PDB file of C-alpha atoms and ligand atoms in Angstrom:
ATOM      1  CA  UNK A   7     -10.478  42.671 -11.189  1.00 38.00           C
ATOM      2  CA  UNK A   8     -11.960  39.159 -10.675  1.00 39.00           C
ATOM      3  CA  UNK A   9     -10.530  37.204  -7.772  1.00 42.00           C
ATOM      4  CA  UNK A  10      -8.740  34.099  -8.666  1.00 42.00           C
ATOM      5  CA  UNK A  11     -11.043  31.054  -7.647  1.00 44.00           C
ATOM      6  CA  UNK A  12      -9.337  28.247  -5.858  1.00 46.00           C
ATOM      7  CA  UNK A  13     -11.269  24.992  -6.945  1.00 44.00           C
ATOM      8  CA  UNK A  14     -12.799  23.318  -3.594  1.00 46.00           C
ATOM      9  CA  UNK A  15     -10.969  20.470  -2.698  1.00 48.00           C
ATOM     10  CA  UNK A  16     -13.931  18.149  -3.333  1.00 50.00           C
ATOM     11  CA  UNK A  17     -13.835  19.436  -7.102  1.00 52.00           C
ATOM     12  CA  UNK A  18     -10.122  18.261  -7.425  1.00 70.00           C
ATOM     13  CA  UNK A  19      -9.493  15.104  -9.296  1.00 84.00           C
ATOM     14  CA  UNK A  20      -7.689  12.733  -7.289  1.00 94.00           C
ATOM     15  CA  UNK A  21      -4.087  11.968  -7.868  1.00 97.00           C
ATOM     16  CA  UNK A  22      -4.644   8.271  -8.544  1.00 97.00           C
ATOM     17  CA  UNK A  23      -8.036   6.940  -9.886  1.00 97.00           C
ATOM     18  CA  UNK A  24      -8.996   3.470 -10.413  1.00 98.00           C
ATOM     19  CA  UNK A  25     -12.249   2.901 -12.492  1.00 97.00           C
ATOM     20  CA  UNK A  26     -14.134  -0.292 -12.948  1.00 97.00           C
ATOM     21  CA  UNK A  27     -10.769  -2.358 -13.190  1.00 98.00           C
ATOM     22  CA  UNK A  28     -11.199  -5.892 -14.283  1.00 97.00           C
ATOM     23  CA  UNK A  29      -7.859  -8.025 -14.245  1.00 97.00           C
ATOM     24  CA  UNK A  30      -7.335 -11.715 -15.236  1.00 96.00           C
ATOM     25  CA  UNK A  31      -4.418 -14.000 -14.837  1.00 96.00           C
ATOM     26  CA  UNK A  32      -3.238 -16.730 -17.367  1.00 94.00           C
ATOM     27  CA  UNK A  33      -6.352 -15.462 -19.583  1.00 92.00           C
ATOM     28  CA  UNK A  34      -8.864 -17.195 -17.491  1.00 91.00           C
ATOM     29  CA  UNK A  35      -8.305 -16.392 -13.602  1.00 95.00           C
ATOM     30  CA  UNK A  36     -10.621 -13.537 -13.208  1.00 95.00           C
ATOM     31  CA  UNK A  37      -9.446 -12.000  -9.932  1.00 96.00           C
ATOM     32  CA  UNK A  38     -10.529  -7.946 -10.060  1.00 97.00           C
ATOM     33  CA  UNK A  39     -14.153  -7.546 -11.007  1.00 96.00           C
ATOM     34  CA  UNK A  40     -14.635  -4.010 -11.461  1.00 96.00           C
ATOM     35  CA  UNK A  41     -12.677  -2.229  -8.771  1.00 97.00           C
ATOM     36  CA  UNK A  42     -12.959   1.508  -8.265  1.00 97.00           C
ATOM     37  CA  UNK A  43     -10.961   3.452  -5.879  1.00 97.00           C
ATOM     38  CA  UNK A  44      -9.706   7.115  -5.599  1.00 97.00           C
ATOM     39  CA  UNK A  45      -6.594   8.255  -3.898  1.00 98.00           C
ATOM     40  CA  UNK A  46      -6.387  12.181  -3.387  1.00 97.00           C
ATOM     41  CA  UNK A  47      -3.136  13.909  -3.550  1.00 96.00           C
ATOM     42  CA  UNK A  48      -1.626  14.312  -0.080  1.00 96.00           C
ATOM     43  CA  UNK A  49      -3.816  11.660   1.779  1.00 97.00           C
ATOM     44  CA  UNK A  50      -3.131   8.224   3.212  1.00 97.00           C
ATOM     45  CA  UNK A  51      -5.784   5.792   1.721  1.00 98.00           C
ATOM     46  CA  UNK A  52      -6.093   2.126   3.369  1.00 97.00           C
ATOM     47  CA  UNK A  53      -7.255  -0.844   1.463  1.00 96.00           C
ATOM     48  CA  UNK A  54      -8.039  -3.873   3.578  1.00 94.00           C
ATOM     49  CA  UNK A  55      -8.885  -7.412   2.986  1.00 91.00           C
ATOM     50  CA  UNK A  56      -8.350 -10.974   3.674  1.00 87.00           C
ATOM     51  CA  UNK A  57      -5.774 -13.300   1.955  1.00 87.00           C
ATOM     52  CA  UNK A  58      -6.586 -13.580  -1.530  1.00 91.00           C
ATOM     53  CA  UNK A  59      -9.119 -10.685  -1.908  1.00 92.00           C
ATOM     54  CA  UNK A  60      -7.106  -9.206  -4.745  1.00 95.00           C
ATOM     55  CA  UNK A  61      -5.003  -6.454  -2.907  1.00 95.00           C
ATOM     56  CA  UNK A  62      -1.732  -7.265  -4.275  1.00 94.00           C
ATOM     57  CA  UNK A  63      -3.222  -7.699  -7.925  1.00 96.00           C
ATOM     58  CA  UNK A  64      -4.707  -4.061  -7.574  1.00 97.00           C
ATOM     59  CA  UNK A  65      -1.164  -2.854  -6.673  1.00 96.00           C
ATOM     60  CA  UNK A  66       0.626  -4.709  -9.666  1.00 96.00           C
ATOM     61  CA  UNK A  67      -1.881  -3.023 -12.004  1.00 97.00           C
ATOM     62  CA  UNK A  68      -1.255   0.048 -10.441  1.00 97.00           C
ATOM     63  CA  UNK A  69       2.516  -0.229 -10.881  1.00 95.00           C
ATOM     64  CA  UNK A  70       2.600  -2.039 -14.259  1.00 95.00           C
ATOM     65  CA  UNK A  71       3.868  -5.364 -12.751  1.00 93.00           C
ATOM     66  CA  UNK A  72       1.043  -7.520 -13.989  1.00 95.00           C
ATOM     67  CA  UNK A  73       2.634  -8.744 -17.049  1.00 92.00           C
ATOM     68  CA  UNK A  74       5.627 -10.365 -14.944  1.00 92.00           C
ATOM     69  CA  UNK A  75       2.795 -12.475 -13.274  1.00 94.00           C
ATOM     70  CA  UNK A  76       1.017 -13.387 -16.488  1.00 95.00           C
ATOM     71  CA  UNK A  77      -1.926 -11.070 -15.596  1.00 96.00           C
ATOM     72  CA  UNK A  78      -3.569  -8.258 -17.789  1.00 95.00           C
ATOM     73  CA  UNK A  79      -6.075  -5.496 -17.351  1.00 97.00           C
ATOM     74  CA  UNK A  80      -9.129  -6.500 -19.604  1.00 96.00           C
ATOM     75  CA  UNK A  81     -11.350  -3.701 -18.735  1.00 96.00           C
ATOM     76  CA  UNK A  82     -11.462  -0.417 -16.845  1.00 97.00           C
ATOM     77  CA  UNK A  83      -8.664   2.185 -16.331  1.00 97.00           C
ATOM     78  CA  UNK A  84      -6.311   3.450 -14.161  1.00 97.00           C
ATOM     79  CA  UNK A  85      -5.359   7.347 -14.041  1.00 97.00           C
ATOM     80  CA  UNK A  86      -2.405   8.930 -12.252  1.00 97.00           C
ATOM     81  CA  UNK A  87      -2.294  12.736 -12.391  1.00 95.00           C
ATOM     82  CA  UNK A  88      -5.158  12.721 -15.164  1.00 94.00           C
ATOM     83  CA  UNK A  89      -3.029  10.403 -17.536  1.00 95.00           C
ATOM     84  CA  UNK A  90      -4.169   6.622 -18.228  1.00 96.00           C
ATOM     85  CA  UNK A  91      -1.366   4.449 -16.942  1.00 96.00           C
ATOM     86  CA  UNK A  92      -2.989   1.126 -17.097  1.00 93.00           C
ATOM     87  CA  UNK A  93      -1.146  -0.059 -20.338  1.00 90.00           C
ATOM     88  CA  UNK A  94       1.999   1.555 -19.525  1.00 94.00           C
ATOM     89  CA  UNK A  95       5.263  -0.427 -18.608  1.00 94.00           C
ATOM     90  CA  UNK A  96       6.537  -0.358 -15.015  1.00 93.00           C
ATOM     91  CA  UNK A  97       9.474   1.898 -15.767  1.00 91.00           C
ATOM     92  CA  UNK A  98       7.462   4.503 -17.388  1.00 93.00           C
ATOM     93  CA  UNK A  99       4.884   4.453 -14.505  1.00 95.00           C
ATOM     94  CA  UNK A 100       7.732   4.672 -11.817  1.00 91.00           C
ATOM     95  CA  UNK A 101       9.152   7.575 -13.784  1.00 90.00           C
ATOM     96  CA  UNK A 102       5.703   9.332 -13.794  1.00 93.00           C
ATOM     97  CA  UNK A 103       6.063   9.025  -9.665  1.00 94.00           C
ATOM     98  CA  UNK A 104       4.249   5.647  -8.559  1.00 96.00           C
ATOM     99  CA  UNK A 105       6.519   3.477  -6.584  1.00 94.00           C
ATOM    100  CA  UNK A 106       5.472   0.160  -5.080  1.00 93.00           C
ATOM    101  CA  UNK A 107       6.989  -1.464  -1.984  1.00 91.00           C
ATOM    102  CA  UNK A 108       6.448  -5.105  -2.491  1.00 85.00           C
ATOM    103  CA  UNK A 109       5.121  -7.370   0.164  1.00 80.00           C
ATOM    104  CA  UNK A 110       7.732  -9.264   1.985  1.00 74.00           C
ATOM    105  CA  UNK A 111      10.628  -6.747   2.042  1.00 74.00           C
ATOM    106  CA  UNK A 112      12.154  -7.484  -1.186  1.00 82.00           C
ATOM    107  CA  UNK A 113      15.850  -6.021  -0.647  1.00 88.00           C
ATOM    108  CA  UNK A 114      19.099  -6.988  -2.333  1.00 92.00           C
ATOM    109  CA  UNK A 115      20.271  -9.242   0.571  1.00 92.00           C
ATOM    110  CA  UNK A 116      24.038  -9.379  -0.834  1.00 94.00           C
ATOM    111  CA  UNK A 117      24.281  -5.643  -1.395  1.00 95.00           C
ATOM    112  CA  UNK A 118      25.031  -3.177   1.492  1.00 96.00           C
ATOM    113  CA  UNK A 119      22.251  -0.689   2.678  1.00 96.00           C
ATOM    114  CA  UNK A 120      23.825   2.226   0.903  1.00 95.00           C
ATOM    115  CA  UNK A 121      24.267   0.080  -2.391  1.00 95.00           C
ATOM    116  CA  UNK A 122      20.441  -0.828  -2.101  1.00 95.00           C
ATOM    117  CA  UNK A 123      19.644   2.983  -1.866  1.00 95.00           C
ATOM    118  CA  UNK A 124      21.879   3.519  -4.810  1.00 94.00           C
ATOM    119  CA  UNK A 125      19.868   1.201  -6.755  1.00 91.00           C
ATOM    120  CA  UNK A 126      16.682   2.775  -5.799  1.00 87.00           C
ATOM    121  CA  UNK A 127      17.931   6.108  -6.882  1.00 85.00           C
ATOM    122  CA  UNK A 128      18.664   5.327 -10.525  1.00 81.00           C
ATOM    123  CA  UNK A 129      15.563   7.022 -11.552  1.00 77.00           C
ATOM    124  CA  UNK A 130      16.819  10.305 -10.033  1.00 76.00           C
ATOM    125  CA  UNK A 131      20.697  10.108 -10.204  1.00 79.00           C
ATOM    126  CA  UNK A 132      21.304  13.972  -9.867  1.00 81.00           C
ATOM    127  CA  UNK A 133      19.449  13.775  -6.395  1.00 85.00           C
ATOM    128  CA  UNK A 134      21.079  10.368  -5.081  1.00 91.00           C
ATOM    129  CA  UNK A 135      23.299  12.290  -2.339  1.00 92.00           C
ATOM    130  CA  UNK A 136      20.283  14.711  -1.356  1.00 92.00           C
ATOM    131  CA  UNK A 137      17.686  11.737  -1.373  1.00 92.00           C
ATOM    132  CA  UNK A 138      20.136   9.370   0.574  1.00 94.00           C
ATOM    133  CA  UNK A 139      20.476  12.087   3.398  1.00 94.00           C
ATOM    134  CA  UNK A 140      16.772  12.422   3.410  1.00 91.00           C
ATOM    135  CA  UNK A 141      16.344   8.780   3.923  1.00 93.00           C
ATOM    136  CA  UNK A 142      18.916   8.585   6.486  1.00 95.00           C
ATOM    137  CA  UNK A 143      17.077  11.590   8.174  1.00 92.00           C
ATOM    138  CA  UNK A 144      13.905   9.503   8.219  1.00 90.00           C
ATOM    139  CA  UNK A 145      15.610   6.035   9.200  1.00 91.00           C
ATOM    140  CA  UNK A 146      18.571   6.823  11.313  1.00 93.00           C
ATOM    141  CA  UNK A 147      19.134   3.191  12.030  1.00 93.00           C
ATOM    142  CA  UNK A 148      19.821   2.719   8.155  1.00 95.00           C
ATOM    143  CA  UNK A 149      22.438   5.364   8.441  1.00 96.00           C
ATOM    144  CA  UNK A 150      24.141   3.827  11.254  1.00 95.00           C
ATOM    145  CA  UNK A 151      24.066   0.477   9.257  1.00 96.00           C
ATOM    146  CA  UNK A 152      24.907   2.067   5.863  1.00 95.00           C
ATOM    147  CA  UNK A 153      27.837  -0.304   5.303  1.00 96.00           C
ATOM    148  CA  UNK A 154      26.225  -3.626   6.642  1.00 95.00           C
ATOM    149  CA  UNK A 155      25.020  -6.271   4.169  1.00 96.00           C
ATOM    150  CA  UNK A 156      21.309  -5.802   4.000  1.00 95.00           C
ATOM    151  CA  UNK A 157      20.571  -9.568   4.440  1.00 94.00           C
ATOM    152  CA  UNK A 158      21.861  -9.019   7.858  1.00 94.00           C
ATOM    153  CA  UNK A 159      19.400  -6.574   9.006  1.00 94.00           C
ATOM    154  CA  UNK A 160      16.306  -7.294  11.106  1.00 91.00           C
ATOM    155  CA  UNK A 161      12.889  -7.666   9.577  1.00 91.00           C
ATOM    156  CA  UNK A 162      12.126  -4.199  10.712  1.00 91.00           C
ATOM    157  CA  UNK A 163      15.189  -2.659   9.371  1.00 93.00           C
ATOM    158  CA  UNK A 164      14.762  -4.398   6.000  1.00 93.00           C
ATOM    159  CA  UNK A 165      11.179  -3.110   5.832  1.00 91.00           C
ATOM    160  CA  UNK A 166      12.659   0.379   6.377  1.00 92.00           C
ATOM    161  CA  UNK A 167      15.209  -0.280   3.717  1.00 95.00           C
ATOM    162  CA  UNK A 168      12.602  -1.219   1.058  1.00 94.00           C
ATOM    163  CA  UNK A 169      10.526   2.024   1.905  1.00 93.00           C
ATOM    164  CA  UNK A 170      13.771   3.933   1.893  1.00 93.00           C
ATOM    165  CA  UNK A 171      14.823   2.375  -1.549  1.00 92.00           C
ATOM    166  CA  UNK A 172      11.382   3.571  -2.991  1.00 92.00           C
ATOM    167  CA  UNK A 173      11.798   7.042  -1.685  1.00 92.00           C
ATOM    168  CA  UNK A 174      14.857   7.388  -3.418  1.00 93.00           C
ATOM    169  CA  UNK A 175      13.105   7.855  -6.632  1.00 88.00           C
ATOM    170  CA  UNK A 176      11.172  10.824  -5.066  1.00 89.00           C
ATOM    171  CA  UNK A 177       7.671   9.098  -5.684  1.00 93.00           C
ATOM    172  CA  UNK A 178       4.695  11.298  -5.653  1.00 96.00           C
ATOM    173  CA  UNK A 179       2.687   8.229  -4.913  1.00 97.00           C
ATOM    174  CA  UNK A 180       3.758   5.390  -2.717  1.00 97.00           C
ATOM    175  CA  UNK A 181       1.985   1.826  -2.679  1.00 97.00           C
ATOM    176  CA  UNK A 182       2.818  -0.121   0.361  1.00 96.00           C
ATOM    177  CA  UNK A 183       1.918  -3.765   0.398  1.00 94.00           C
ATOM    178  CA  UNK A 184       1.601  -4.987   4.034  1.00 92.00           C
ATOM    179  CA  UNK A 185       4.378  -3.232   5.599  1.00 92.00           C
ATOM    180  CA  UNK A 186       3.669  -4.649   8.930  1.00 91.00           C
ATOM    181  CA  UNK A 187       3.622  -8.149   7.842  1.00 89.00           C
ATOM    182  CA  UNK A 188       5.311 -10.412  10.496  1.00 86.00           C
ATOM    183  CA  UNK A 189       6.914  -7.624  12.570  1.00 88.00           C
ATOM    184  CA  UNK A 190       6.725  -7.221  16.345  1.00 89.00           C
ATOM    185  CA  UNK A 191       4.139  -4.687  17.692  1.00 90.00           C
ATOM    186  CA  UNK A 192       6.975  -2.287  18.557  1.00 89.00           C
ATOM    187  CA  UNK A 193       8.406  -2.270  15.287  1.00 90.00           C
ATOM    188  CA  UNK A 194       4.965  -2.156  13.794  1.00 92.00           C
ATOM    189  CA  UNK A 195       4.467   1.346  15.941  1.00 92.00           C
ATOM    190  CA  UNK A 196       7.639   2.578  14.348  1.00 89.00           C
ATOM    191  CA  UNK A 197       6.613   1.774  10.796  1.00 92.00           C
ATOM    192  CA  UNK A 198       3.161   3.398  11.176  1.00 93.00           C
ATOM    193  CA  UNK A 199       4.916   6.570  12.600  1.00 92.00           C
ATOM    194  CA  UNK A 200       7.323   6.622   9.651  1.00 91.00           C
ATOM    195  CA  UNK A 201       4.440   6.245   7.265  1.00 95.00           C
ATOM    196  CA  UNK A 202       2.812   9.410   8.735  1.00 96.00           C
ATOM    197  CA  UNK A 203       5.891  11.143   8.382  1.00 91.00           C
ATOM    198  CA  UNK A 204       6.591  10.263   4.891  1.00 93.00           C
ATOM    199  CA  UNK A 205       3.092  11.448   4.199  1.00 95.00           C
ATOM    200  CA  UNK A 206       3.493  14.721   6.250  1.00 94.00           C
ATOM    201  CA  UNK A 207       6.434  15.321   3.780  1.00 90.00           C
ATOM    202  CA  UNK A 208       4.258  15.228   0.626  1.00 92.00           C
ATOM    203  CA  UNK A 209       4.044  11.914  -0.347  1.00 95.00           C
ATOM    204  CA  UNK A 210       0.551  10.512  -1.105  1.00 97.00           C
ATOM    205  CA  UNK A 211       0.351   6.811   0.206  1.00 98.00           C
ATOM    206  CA  UNK A 212      -2.001   4.020  -0.727  1.00 98.00           C
ATOM    207  CA  UNK A 213      -1.645   1.417   2.221  1.00 97.00           C
ATOM    208  CA  UNK A 214      -2.487  -2.103   1.845  1.00 96.00           C
ATOM    209  CA  UNK A 215      -2.729  -4.044   5.171  1.00 92.00           C
ATOM    210  CA  UNK A 216      -4.271  -6.605   7.055  1.00 86.00           C
ATOM    211  CA  UNK A 217      -3.464  -4.758  10.294  1.00 90.00           C
ATOM    212  CA  UNK A 218      -6.680  -2.685   9.962  1.00 92.00           C
ATOM    213  CA  UNK A 219      -6.364  -1.145  13.230  1.00 91.00           C
ATOM    214  CA  UNK A 220      -3.064   0.258  12.274  1.00 93.00           C
ATOM    215  CA  UNK A 221      -4.146   1.308   8.659  1.00 95.00           C
ATOM    216  CA  UNK A 222      -7.260   2.961   9.750  1.00 96.00           C
ATOM    217  CA  UNK A 223      -5.677   4.969  12.420  1.00 95.00           C
ATOM    218  CA  UNK A 224      -3.616   6.779  10.229  1.00 97.00           C
ATOM    219  CA  UNK A 225      -5.586   6.941   6.921  1.00 97.00           C
ATOM    220  CA  UNK A 226      -8.252   9.431   5.801  1.00 97.00           C
ATOM    221  CA  UNK A 227     -10.199   7.102   4.022  1.00 97.00           C
ATOM    222  CA  UNK A 228     -10.550   3.386   3.754  1.00 97.00           C
ATOM    223  CA  UNK A 229     -11.656   0.557   1.416  1.00 96.00           C
ATOM    224  CA  UNK A 230     -12.416  -2.948   2.114  1.00 95.00           C
ATOM    225  CA  UNK A 231     -11.886  -5.547  -0.576  1.00 94.00           C
ATOM    226  CA  UNK A 232     -13.521  -9.136  -0.978  1.00 93.00           C
ATOM    227  CA  UNK A 233     -13.192 -11.687  -3.793  1.00 93.00           C
ATOM    228  CA  UNK A 234     -11.952  -9.117  -6.149  1.00 96.00           C
ATOM    229  CA  UNK A 235     -14.450  -6.382  -5.508  1.00 96.00           C
ATOM    230  CA  UNK A 236     -14.739  -3.290  -3.061  1.00 96.00           C
ATOM    231  CA  UNK A 237     -17.333  -3.971  -0.858  1.00 94.00           C
ATOM    232  CA  UNK A 238     -17.072  -0.974   1.602  1.00 93.00           C
ATOM    233  CA  UNK A 239     -15.829   2.533   1.106  1.00 94.00           C
ATOM    234  CA  UNK A 240     -15.847   5.184   4.088  1.00 95.00           C
ATOM    235  CA  UNK A 241     -13.741   7.577   5.843  1.00 97.00           C
ATOM    236  CA  UNK A 242     -11.546   5.472   8.109  1.00 97.00           C
ATOM    237  CA  UNK A 243     -12.972   7.077  11.234  1.00 95.00           C
ATOM    238  CA  UNK A 244     -16.331   5.517  10.214  1.00 95.00           C
ATOM    239  CA  UNK A 245     -14.843   2.063   9.257  1.00 94.00           C
ATOM    240  CA  UNK A 246     -13.524   2.014  12.676  1.00 92.00           C
ATOM    241  CA  UNK A 247     -17.100   2.288  14.170  1.00 91.00           C
ATOM    242  CA  UNK A 248     -18.399  -0.122  11.704  1.00 89.00           C
ATOM    243  CA  UNK A 249     -19.602  -3.271  13.568  1.00 85.00           C
ATOM    244  CA  UNK A 250     -18.697  -5.456  10.654  1.00 85.00           C
ATOM    245  CA  UNK A 251     -15.298  -4.158  10.232  1.00 88.00           C
ATOM    246  CA  UNK A 252     -14.630  -4.301  14.057  1.00 85.00           C
ATOM    247  CA  UNK A 253     -16.023  -7.833  13.996  1.00 83.00           C
ATOM    248  CA  UNK A 254     -14.100  -9.350  10.956  1.00 81.00           C
ATOM    249  CA  UNK A 255     -11.030  -6.990  10.710  1.00 81.00           C
ATOM    250  CA  UNK A 256     -10.376  -5.790  14.327  1.00 78.00           C
ATOM    251  CA  UNK A 257     -11.429  -8.885  15.828  1.00 71.00           C
ATOM    252  CA  UNK A 258     -13.816  -6.984  18.382  1.00 65.00           C
ATOM    253  CA  UNK A 259     -17.029  -7.847  19.847  1.00 60.00           C
ATOM    254  CA  UNK A 260     -19.898  -5.893  20.195  1.00 54.00           C
ATOM    255  CA  UNK A 261     -18.909  -4.164  23.395  1.00 55.00           C
ATOM    256  CA  UNK A 262     -15.367  -3.852  22.039  1.00 55.00           C
ATOM    257  CA  UNK A 263     -14.118  -6.790  23.878  1.00 57.00           C
ATOM    258  CA  UNK A 264     -11.695  -8.879  21.970  1.00 57.00           C
ATOM    259  CA  UNK A 265     -12.830 -12.084  20.431  1.00 56.00           C
ATOM    260  CA  UNK A 266     -11.059 -15.215  21.355  1.00 54.00           C
ATOM    261  CA  UNK A 267      -9.641 -17.134  18.491  1.00 50.00           C
ATOM    262  CA  UNK A 268     -12.179 -19.838  19.084  1.00 52.00           C
ATOM    263  CA  UNK A 269     -14.845 -17.186  18.671  1.00 52.00           C
ATOM    264  CA  UNK A 270     -13.336 -15.904  15.360  1.00 49.00           C
ATOM    265  CA  UNK A 271     -12.518 -19.042  14.015  1.00 49.00           C
ATOM    266  CA  UNK A 272     -16.043 -20.428  14.294  1.00 47.00           C
ATOM    267  CA  UNK A 273     -17.904 -17.414  13.550  1.00 45.00           C
ATOM    268  CA  UNK A 274     -20.372 -18.175  10.839  1.00 47.00           C
ATOM    269  CA  UNK A 275     -22.617 -15.175  10.441  1.00 50.00           C
ATOM    270  CA  UNK A 276     -22.697 -13.832   7.033  1.00 54.00           C
ATOM    271  CA  UNK A 277     -21.095 -10.261   6.570  1.00 61.00           C
ATOM    272  CA  UNK A 278     -23.785  -7.816   6.043  1.00 59.00           C
ATOM    273  CA  UNK A 279     -22.108  -6.381   3.103  1.00 59.00           C
ATOM    274  CA  UNK A 280     -22.398  -9.739   1.529  1.00 55.00           C
ATOM    275  CA  UNK A 281     -26.129 -10.135   2.174  1.00 48.00           C
TER     276      UNK A 281
HETATM  277  P1  ATP B  20      -2.526 -11.805   0.029  1.00 95.11           P
HETATM  278  O1  ATP B  20      -2.505 -10.758   1.223  1.00 95.11           O
HETATM  279  O2  ATP B  20      -2.637 -13.312   0.387  1.00 95.11           O
HETATM  280  O3  ATP B  20      -1.528 -11.575  -1.024  1.00 95.11           O
HETATM  281  P2  ATP B  20      -4.328 -10.528  -1.745  1.00 95.11           P
HETATM  282  O4  ATP B  20      -5.307  -9.880  -1.206  1.00 95.11           O
HETATM  283  O5  ATP B  20      -3.054  -9.698  -2.033  1.00 95.11           O
HETATM  284  O6  ATP B  20      -3.964 -11.536  -0.762  1.00 95.11           O
HETATM  285  P3  ATP B  20      -3.816 -11.330  -4.311  1.00 95.11           P
HETATM  286  O7  ATP B  20      -2.267 -11.824  -4.146  1.00 95.11           O
HETATM  287  O8  ATP B  20      -3.829 -10.267  -5.227  1.00 95.11           O
HETATM  288  O9  ATP B  20      -4.645 -11.233  -3.098  1.00 95.11           O
HETATM  289  O10 ATP B  20      -4.418 -12.631  -4.974  1.00 95.11           O
HETATM  290  C1  ATP B  20      -5.873 -12.524  -5.487  1.00 95.11           C
HETATM  291  C2  ATP B  20      -6.178 -13.993  -6.148  1.00 95.11           C
HETATM  292  O11 ATP B  20      -5.468 -14.214  -7.246  1.00 95.11           O
HETATM  293  C3  ATP B  20      -5.872 -15.197  -5.446  1.00 95.11           C
HETATM  294  O12 ATP B  20      -6.995 -16.187  -5.531  1.00 95.11           O
HETATM  295  C4  ATP B  20      -4.568 -15.765  -5.929  1.00 95.11           C
HETATM  296  O13 ATP B  20      -4.325 -17.173  -5.823  1.00 95.11           O
HETATM  297  C5  ATP B  20      -4.523 -15.311  -7.438  1.00 95.11           C
HETATM  298  N1  ATP B  20      -3.435 -15.046  -7.921  1.00 95.11           N
HETATM  299  C6  ATP B  20      -2.388 -14.229  -7.666  1.00 95.11           C
HETATM  300  N2  ATP B  20      -1.468 -13.842  -8.399  1.00 95.11           N
HETATM  301  C7  ATP B  20      -1.672 -14.894  -9.285  1.00 95.11           C
HETATM  302  C8  ATP B  20      -0.904 -15.262 -10.642  1.00 95.11           C
HETATM  303  N3  ATP B  20       0.299 -15.020 -10.879  1.00 95.11           N
HETATM  304  N4  ATP B  20      -1.548 -16.189 -11.518  1.00 95.11           N
HETATM  305  C9  ATP B  20      -2.560 -16.866 -11.173  1.00 95.11           C
HETATM  306  N5  ATP B  20      -3.402 -16.497  -9.916  1.00 95.11           N
HETATM  307  C10 ATP B  20      -2.992 -15.524  -9.080  1.00 95.11           C
END
């Protein structure tokens, strides 16, 4: 009897696959210009880029939120688990297992922690209790504050609540938009550990970050986006060693010395990937 062959990992198609995607806002503002990116199941993939590069726009395209912002996919495709999703409404995409945690910790400030989590759990109503226990297990501080009004939580706790609310829908793929933004280094460390833990429990993660050091430390693969295009795409370990990434995203000089703000501000050399 012939033995059953398992496909080699490299042959498996990625859970999330973006191909040559173009996005336009208001019919004229061309923001994504042929973006391709893969997120394999079970991995953390990082997407780096300066302000205005188009990272949030890409996430909106993945979760179906472009419409709300008068944006539209004009070319290319997004496939999730082998199915095209780029023309589906956000509710349908969410029910398939893609969940975005928006930049800026959008929680319902007037509701309690527990009520926020219940809102997140409406997609999987039968599992609300189990999922809430799981979220409280991951974020014990939320369990302690379960009856507190969310608007009174600290920035780090609000970020945890936003992530916890997304996890209530049992996503297969979590899209995180700048989870470390504006948080103190110690809290960033906690968020980083939580992302690793969420991933270890089986959730695939696409992590958009300006904190390149954090994102590359925990991801397997990284993409760098500039002006609506992917300009670099490598295993995260290699990106951490790349001299341009070190200079422009990690603020490090050739010998690993931290550059002063003045040096970075006045730095004029063209990035090699643009030359
Ligand atoms: P940031 O970290 O600053 O959010 P980003 O890489 O996420 O940057 P986007 O927010 O995707 O970038 O913005 C990319 C470009 O698209 C910017 O030039 C921005 O002004 C433009 N843009 C974003 N949203 C809209 C919109 N609703 N209508 C028109 N232009 C938009």
